């Protein structure tokens, strides 16, 4: 796939062809220049306020004068900006509230750096990514320091009380490569995603684990239970067919109904189709219709019709679908 910078160029080209934007590059340049002018004006205002007089102004309150300027670079989401920093002739120390608010790099840009690392971009790719977008990048050391600022937030996130407001929970694992003791090894990020009573999707908790075992998953579920998610409103908890996850759900939330994720079921079905070119597209379209049925009865009817049709042609795939099928339609 094309990287994000290239995709962004496609987006701008398509918008121009549709007549939505005349020249988006011109807009970006104007926005960049406007931000730079605003910041430059703010610097001059703060300097004048602290020396007690504006430029060339003869005021009794003046305590110093301007000796010259030096350039300073900083980064916004529209690119690298160059501003001129006034210097006081008699050495008056000038402090700028602007940079306390705006910092050396705009907070949004810093957050994007953090995001790029969380998504797994290497330092080389990260520098290439930001150079393509805004003509600037940060060193690995700077990015690492930015990541360290998240540690306090993570502790707060993992110890906060959890409101018991969820009607559906989804428990799953995302396998990732982790560098440990100089070599890569596979570990899993276990997470619990919740759907609130007003239908909002939220990540409730996550942790890095050695595997999708009952011990690891029950530890995560017991933690969110202890912090307040007792499951008084939970109707269904969904997961894939991993035995450890299912056993942990039964242990911590024994009265909640368990739903086998039908997305995982369809993926497994696709993987077991033997004649992929001839059959897969048609089979997957028909199998998806099962889970779009208006009722449980209709879903079962479509399932049986599908199984009878394809059993002789794709026996392995049909056995895969039939296994625990009724656990995939609990939500009806």
CSV table of C-alpha atoms in Angstrom, one decimal:
chain,number,residue,atom,x,y,z
A,1,UNK,CA,0.0,0.0,0.0
A,2,UNK,CA,1.1,3.6,-0.6
A,3,UNK,CA,2.2,5.5,2.5
A,4,UNK,CA,0.1,8.2,4.0
A,5,UNK,CA,2.0,11.0,2.4
A,6,UNK,CA,1.4,9.6,-1.1
A,7,UNK,CA,-2.3,9.0,-0.2
A,8,UNK,CA,-2.6,12.6,0.8
A,9,UNK,CA,-1.4,13.8,-2.6
A,10,UNK,CA,-4.0,11.5,-4.2
A,11,UNK,CA,-6.7,13.1,-2.0
A,12,UNK,CA,-5.7,16.6,-3.0
A,13,UNK,CA,-5.5,15.6,-6.7
A,14,UNK,CA,-9.0,14.1,-6.6
A,15,UNK,CA,-10.5,17.1,-4.9
A,16,UNK,CA,-9.0,19.4,-7.5
A,17,UNK,CA,-10.5,17.1,-10.3
A,18,UNK,CA,-13.9,17.3,-8.6
A,19,UNK,CA,-13.7,21.0,-8.4
A,20,UNK,CA,-13.9,21.1,-4.7
A,21,UNK,CA,-10.6,22.8,-4.2
A,22,UNK,CA,-8.8,25.0,-6.7
A,23,UNK,CA,-5.3,24.7,-5.3
A,24,UNK,CA,-5.0,23.1,-1.9
A,25,UNK,CA,-1.3,23.7,-1.8
A,26,UNK,CA,-1.9,27.5,-2.0
A,27,UNK,CA,-4.3,27.2,1.0
A,28,UNK,CA,-1.7,25.4,3.0
A,29,UNK,CA,0.9,28.0,2.2
A,30,UNK,CA,-1.5,30.8,3.2
A,31,UNK,CA,-2.4,29.1,6.4
A,32,UNK,CA,1.3,28.5,7.2
A,33,UNK,CA,2.1,32.2,6.5
A,34,UNK,CA,-0.8,33.4,8.6
A,35,UNK,CA,0.3,31.3,11.6
A,36,UNK,CA,3.9,32.5,11.2
A,37,UNK,CA,2.8,36.2,11.0
A,38,UNK,CA,0.6,35.8,14.1
A,39,UNK,CA,3.4,34.2,16.1
A,40,UNK,CA,5.9,36.9,15.0
A,41,UNK,CA,3.5,39.7,16.0
A,42,UNK,CA,3.0,38.0,19.4
A,43,UNK,CA,6.7,37.8,19.9
A,44,UNK,CA,7.2,41.6,19.2
A,45,UNK,CA,4.3,42.4,21.5
A,46,UNK,CA,5.7,40.4,24.4
A,47,UNK,CA,9.1,41.9,23.9
A,48,UNK,CA,7.8,45.5,23.9
A,49,UNK,CA,5.7,44.8,27.0
A,50,UNK,CA,8.7,43.6,28.9
A,51,UNK,CA,11.1,46.4,28.0
A,52,UNK,CA,8.4,49.0,28.6
A,53,UNK,CA,8.2,50.5,25.1
A,54,UNK,CA,7.4,49.7,21.5
A,55,UNK,CA,9.9,49.9,18.7
A,56,UNK,CA,11.3,53.4,18.2
A,57,UNK,CA,9.0,54.7,21.0
A,58,UNK,CA,10.4,57.3,23.5
A,59,UNK,CA,8.7,56.3,26.7
A,60,UNK,CA,9.7,57.1,30.3
A,61,UNK,CA,8.9,53.5,31.2
A,62,UNK,CA,11.5,52.0,28.9
A,63,UNK,CA,14.0,49.8,30.7
A,64,UNK,CA,16.0,48.5,27.7
A,65,UNK,CA,16.2,48.7,23.9
A,66,UNK,CA,16.4,46.3,21.0
A,67,UNK,CA,19.9,45.3,19.8
A,68,UNK,CA,19.0,43.1,17.0
A,69,UNK,CA,17.4,39.7,16.2
A,70,UNK,CA,18.2,36.1,15.8
A,71,UNK,CA,16.3,33.5,13.9
A,72,UNK,CA,14.4,30.6,15.6
A,73,UNK,CA,12.7,27.7,14.0
A,74,UNK,CA,9.7,25.7,15.3
A,75,UNK,CA,7.3,23.3,13.8
A,76,UNK,CA,3.5,23.6,13.2
A,77,UNK,CA,1.2,21.1,11.5
A,78,UNK,CA,1.7,23.2,8.3
A,79,UNK,CA,5.4,23.1,8.3
A,80,UNK,CA,8.6,24.6,9.8
A,81,UNK,CA,8.3,28.3,10.6
A,82,UNK,CA,11.1,30.8,10.9
A,83,UNK,CA,10.6,33.8,13.3
A,84,UNK,CA,12.9,36.6,14.4
A,85,UNK,CA,13.6,36.8,18.2
A,86,UNK,CA,14.5,40.3,19.4
A,87,UNK,CA,17.6,40.7,21.6
A,88,UNK,CA,17.7,43.2,24.5
A,89,UNK,CA,20.7,45.5,24.4
A,90,UNK,CA,21.4,45.7,28.1
A,91,UNK,CA,20.8,42.0,28.7
A,92,UNK,CA,17.2,42.1,30.1
A,93,UNK,CA,15.9,38.6,30.4
A,94,UNK,CA,12.9,38.2,28.1
A,95,UNK,CA,10.5,35.3,28.7
A,96,UNK,CA,7.7,34.5,26.2
A,97,UNK,CA,4.4,33.1,27.4
A,98,UNK,CA,3.8,32.2,23.7
A,99,UNK,CA,6.3,29.4,23.9
A,100,UNK,CA,4.8,28.1,27.1
A,101,UNK,CA,1.5,27.9,25.3
A,102,UNK,CA,2.8,26.8,22.0
A,103,UNK,CA,6.0,25.1,23.1
A,104,UNK,CA,8.9,24.4,20.7
A,105,UNK,CA,6.6,22.2,18.6
A,106,UNK,CA,2.9,22.5,18.5
A,107,UNK,CA,1.2,20.0,20.8
A,108,UNK,CA,-0.8,18.5,18.0
A,109,UNK,CA,2.5,17.7,16.1
A,110,UNK,CA,4.0,16.2,19.3
A,111,UNK,CA,0.9,14.0,19.7
A,112,UNK,CA,1.3,12.9,16.0
A,113,UNK,CA,4.9,11.9,16.7
A,114,UNK,CA,3.7,9.8,19.6
A,115,UNK,CA,1.0,8.2,17.5
A,116,UNK,CA,3.5,7.3,14.8
A,117,UNK,CA,5.6,5.5,17.3
A,118,UNK,CA,2.6,3.7,18.8
A,119,UNK,CA,1.7,2.6,15.3
A,120,UNK,CA,5.1,1.1,15.0
A,121,UNK,CA,6.8,3.4,12.5
A,122,UNK,CA,10.6,3.1,12.7
A,123,UNK,CA,12.7,6.2,13.3
A,124,UNK,CA,13.6,6.2,9.6
A,125,UNK,CA,10.0,5.8,8.5
A,126,UNK,CA,8.9,8.4,11.0
A,127,UNK,CA,11.4,11.0,9.7
A,128,UNK,CA,10.4,10.2,6.1
A,129,UNK,CA,6.7,10.5,7.0
A,130,UNK,CA,7.1,13.9,8.7
A,131,UNK,CA,9.5,15.3,6.1
A,132,UNK,CA,6.9,14.4,3.4
A,133,UNK,CA,4.1,16.2,5.2
A,134,UNK,CA,5.7,19.2,6.9
A,135,UNK,CA,9.4,19.3,6.0
A,136,UNK,CA,10.5,18.5,9.6
A,137,UNK,CA,11.0,15.5,11.8
A,138,UNK,CA,12.2,14.8,15.3
A,139,UNK,CA,15.1,12.7,16.6
A,140,UNK,CA,14.6,9.3,18.2
A,141,UNK,CA,15.6,10.7,21.5
A,142,UNK,CA,13.0,13.5,21.3
A,143,UNK,CA,10.3,11.0,20.3
A,144,UNK,CA,11.3,8.7,23.2
A,145,UNK,CA,11.0,11.5,25.7
A,146,UNK,CA,7.6,12.3,24.4
A,147,UNK,CA,6.6,8.7,24.9
A,148,UNK,CA,7.8,8.9,28.5
A,149,UNK,CA,5.3,11.7,29.2
A,150,UNK,CA,2.6,9.1,28.6
A,151,UNK,CA,3.6,6.9,31.5
A,152,UNK,CA,1.9,9.0,34.1
A,153,UNK,CA,-1.3,9.1,32.1
A,154,UNK,CA,-1.1,5.3,31.7
A,155,UNK,CA,-0.9,4.8,35.4
A,156,UNK,CA,-3.9,7.1,35.9
A,157,UNK,CA,-5.8,5.2,33.2
A,158,UNK,CA,-5.1,1.8,34.7
A,159,UNK,CA,-6.2,2.8,38.2
A,160,UNK,CA,-9.2,5.0,37.5
A,161,UNK,CA,-12.7,3.9,38.7
A,162,UNK,CA,-14.8,2.4,35.8
A,163,UNK,CA,-18.5,3.3,35.6
A,164,UNK,CA,-20.7,0.3,35.2
A,165,UNK,CA,-22.4,1.6,32.1
A,166,UNK,CA,-21.7,-1.1,29.4
A,167,UNK,CA,-24.3,-3.4,27.8
A,168,UNK,CA,-21.8,-5.2,25.5
A,169,UNK,CA,-18.2,-6.2,26.1
A,170,UNK,CA,-15.7,-7.5,23.4
A,171,UNK,CA,-12.6,-9.3,24.6
A,172,UNK,CA,-9.8,-10.0,22.1
A,173,UNK,CA,-6.1,-10.1,21.6
A,174,UNK,CA,-3.8,-8.3,19.2
A,175,UNK,CA,-0.5,-10.2,18.5
A,176,UNK,CA,2.5,-7.9,18.1
A,177,UNK,CA,6.3,-8.2,17.9
A,178,UNK,CA,8.1,-6.9,21.0
A,179,UNK,CA,11.8,-6.2,21.4
A,180,UNK,CA,13.1,-7.9,24.5
A,181,UNK,CA,16.7,-8.5,25.5
A,182,UNK,CA,17.9,-7.6,22.0
A,183,UNK,CA,15.5,-9.9,20.1
A,184,UNK,CA,12.0,-9.9,18.8
A,185,UNK,CA,9.3,-12.1,20.3
A,186,UNK,CA,5.6,-12.4,19.9
A,187,UNK,CA,3.3,-11.1,22.6
A,188,UNK,CA,-0.4,-10.3,22.7
A,189,UNK,CA,-2.1,-7.1,23.7
A,190,UNK,CA,-5.3,-8.2,25.5
A,191,UNK,CA,-8.0,-5.6,25.5
A,192,UNK,CA,-11.6,-5.1,26.6
A,193,UNK,CA,-13.8,-2.9,24.4
A,194,UNK,CA,-17.2,-1.8,25.7
A,195,UNK,CA,-20.4,-0.5,24.1
A,196,UNK,CA,-22.2,1.9,26.5
A,197,UNK,CA,-25.9,2.1,27.2
A,198,UNK,CA,-26.0,5.1,24.8
A,199,UNK,CA,-24.1,3.1,22.1
A,200,UNK,CA,-20.7,4.6,22.4
A,201,UNK,CA,-17.6,2.5,21.8
A,202,UNK,CA,-14.8,2.7,24.4
A,203,UNK,CA,-11.6,0.9,25.1
A,204,UNK,CA,-12.0,0.0,28.8
A,205,UNK,CA,-8.6,-1.7,29.5
A,206,UNK,CA,-5.6,-3.4,27.9
A,207,UNK,CA,-2.4,-5.1,28.9
A,208,UNK,CA,0.6,-6.7,27.3
A,209,UNK,CA,0.5,-10.5,28.0
A,210,UNK,CA,2.4,-13.7,27.1
A,211,UNK,CA,-0.7,-15.3,25.6
A,212,UNK,CA,-4.5,-15.6,25.6
A,213,UNK,CA,-4.5,-17.8,28.6
A,214,UNK,CA,-7.2,-18.1,31.2
A,215,UNK,CA,-4.9,-16.7,33.8
A,216,UNK,CA,-3.9,-13.6,31.8
A,217,UNK,CA,-7.4,-12.8,30.6
A,218,UNK,CA,-9.0,-13.4,34.0
A,219,UNK,CA,-6.4,-11.1,35.6
A,220,UNK,CA,-7.5,-8.3,33.2
A,221,UNK,CA,-11.2,-8.9,33.7
A,222,UNK,CA,-10.9,-9.2,37.5
A,223,UNK,CA,-9.1,-5.8,37.4
A,224,UNK,CA,-11.9,-4.0,35.6
A,225,UNK,CA,-14.5,-5.8,37.9
A,226,UNK,CA,-12.6,-4.6,41.0
A,227,UNK,CA,-12.6,-1.0,39.6
A,228,UNK,CA,-16.4,-0.9,39.2
A,229,UNK,CA,-17.4,-2.8,36.1
A,230,UNK,CA,-19.6,-5.4,37.8
A,231,UNK,CA,-21.6,-6.1,34.7
A,232,UNK,CA,-25.1,-5.2,36.0
A,233,UNK,CA,-26.1,-4.0,32.5
A,234,UNK,CA,-24.0,-6.4,30.4
A,235,UNK,CA,-26.2,-8.4,28.0
A,236,UNK,CA,-23.5,-10.1,25.9
A,237,UNK,CA,-19.7,-10.6,26.1
A,238,UNK,CA,-18.2,-11.5,22.7
A,239,UNK,CA,-14.9,-13.0,21.8
A,240,UNK,CA,-13.3,-15.4,19.4
A,241,UNK,CA,-13.1,-19.1,20.1
A,242,UNK,CA,-9.9,-19.0,22.2
A,243,UNK,CA,-10.5,-21.3,25.1
A,244,UNK,CA,-8.6,-19.2,27.7
A,245,UNK,CA,-10.7,-16.1,26.9
A,246,UNK,CA,-14.0,-18.0,27.1
A,247,UNK,CA,-13.0,-19.7,30.4
A,248,UNK,CA,-12.0,-16.3,31.9
A,249,UNK,CA,-15.3,-14.7,30.9
A,250,UNK,CA,-17.2,-17.5,32.5
A,251,UNK,CA,-15.2,-17.2,35.7
A,252,UNK,CA,-15.5,-13.4,36.2
A,253,UNK,CA,-18.9,-12.7,34.5
A,254,UNK,CA,-20.7,-16.1,34.9
A,255,UNK,CA,-24.2,-14.7,34.3
A,256,UNK,CA,-23.5,-12.8,31.1
A,257,UNK,CA,-24.3,-14.5,27.7
A,258,UNK,CA,-21.3,-15.4,25.6
A,259,UNK,CA,-21.3,-14.6,21.9
A,260,UNK,CA,-18.8,-16.2,19.5
A,261,UNK,CA,-17.7,-13.4,17.2
A,262,UNK,CA,-19.1,-14.1,13.8
A,263,UNK,CA,-16.4,-12.0,12.2
A,264,UNK,CA,-13.8,-14.5,13.4
A,265,UNK,CA,-16.1,-17.3,12.2
A,266,UNK,CA,-16.3,-15.8,8.7
A,267,UNK,CA,-12.5,-15.4,8.6
A,268,UNK,CA,-12.0,-19.0,9.5
A,269,UNK,CA,-14.5,-20.0,6.9
A,270,UNK,CA,-12.6,-18.1,4.2
A,271,UNK,CA,-9.4,-19.8,5.3
A,272,UNK,CA,-10.9,-23.3,4.9
A,273,UNK,CA,-12.2,-22.8,1.4
A,274,UNK,CA,-10.3,-25.1,-0.9
A,275,UNK,CA,-11.1,-23.7,-4.3
A,276,UNK,CA,-10.5,-20.0,-3.5
A,277,UNK,CA,-10.7,-18.6,-7.0
A,278,UNK,CA,-13.8,-20.5,-8.0
A,279,UNK,CA,-15.8,-20.4,-4.8
A,280,UNK,CA,-14.5,-18.0,-2.2
A,281,UNK,CA,-16.2,-14.7,-3.3
A,282,UNK,CA,-19.6,-16.3,-3.8
A,283,UNK,CA,-19.4,-18.3,-0.6
A,284,UNK,CA,-18.4,-15.4,1.5
A,285,UNK,CA,-21.1,-13.2,0.1
A,286,UNK,CA,-23.7,-15.9,0.9
A,287,UNK,CA,-22.3,-16.6,4.4
A,288,UNK,CA,-22.3,-12.9,5.3
A,289,UNK,CA,-26.1,-12.8,4.5
A,290,UNK,CA,-26.6,-15.3,7.3
A,291,UNK,CA,-25.6,-12.7,9.9
A,292,UNK,CA,-27.6,-9.9,8.3
A,293,UNK,CA,-30.9,-11.8,8.7
A,294,UNK,CA,-33.8,-10.0,10.4
A,295,UNK,CA,-34.4,-12.8,12.9
A,296,UNK,CA,-32.8,-15.9,14.5
A,297,UNK,CA,-35.2,-18.1,12.6
A,298,UNK,CA,-34.2,-16.6,9.2
A,299,UNK,CA,-30.5,-16.8,10.1
A,300,UNK,CA,-30.8,-20.6,10.8
A,301,UNK,CA,-32.8,-21.1,7.7
A,302,UNK,CA,-30.1,-19.4,5.6
A,303,UNK,CA,-27.4,-21.3,7.4
A,304,UNK,CA,-29.0,-24.7,6.6
A,305,UNK,CA,-29.6,-23.7,3.0
A,306,UNK,CA,-26.0,-22.6,2.6
A,307,UNK,CA,-24.6,-25.8,4.2
A,308,UNK,CA,-26.7,-28.1,2.0
A,309,UNK,CA,-25.6,-26.2,-1.1
A,310,UNK,CA,-21.8,-26.2,-0.5
A,311,UNK,CA,-21.3,-29.3,1.6
A,312,UNK,CA,-20.2,-31.6,-1.3
A,313,UNK,CA,-18.1,-28.9,-2.9
A,314,UNK,CA,-16.3,-27.5,0.2
A,315,UNK,CA,-16.7,-30.0,3.0
A,316,UNK,CA,-13.9,-28.7,5.2
A,317,UNK,CA,-15.3,-25.1,5.0
A,318,UNK,CA,-18.8,-26.3,5.9
A,319,UNK,CA,-17.5,-28.3,8.9
A,320,UNK,CA,-15.7,-25.1,10.1
A,321,UNK,CA,-18.9,-23.1,9.8
A,322,UNK,CA,-21.1,-25.7,11.5
A,323,UNK,CA,-18.8,-26.0,14.5
A,324,UNK,CA,-20.3,-23.8,17.3
A,325,UNK,CA,-22.5,-22.0,14.7
A,326,UNK,CA,-25.3,-21.4,17.2
A,327,UNK,CA,-22.9,-19.6,19.5
A,328,UNK,CA,-22.4,-17.0,16.8
A,329,UNK,CA,-26.1,-16.0,16.7
A,330,UNK,CA,-26.7,-15.4,20.4
A,331,UNK,CA,-27.3,-11.7,19.7
A,332,UNK,CA,-30.6,-12.6,18.1
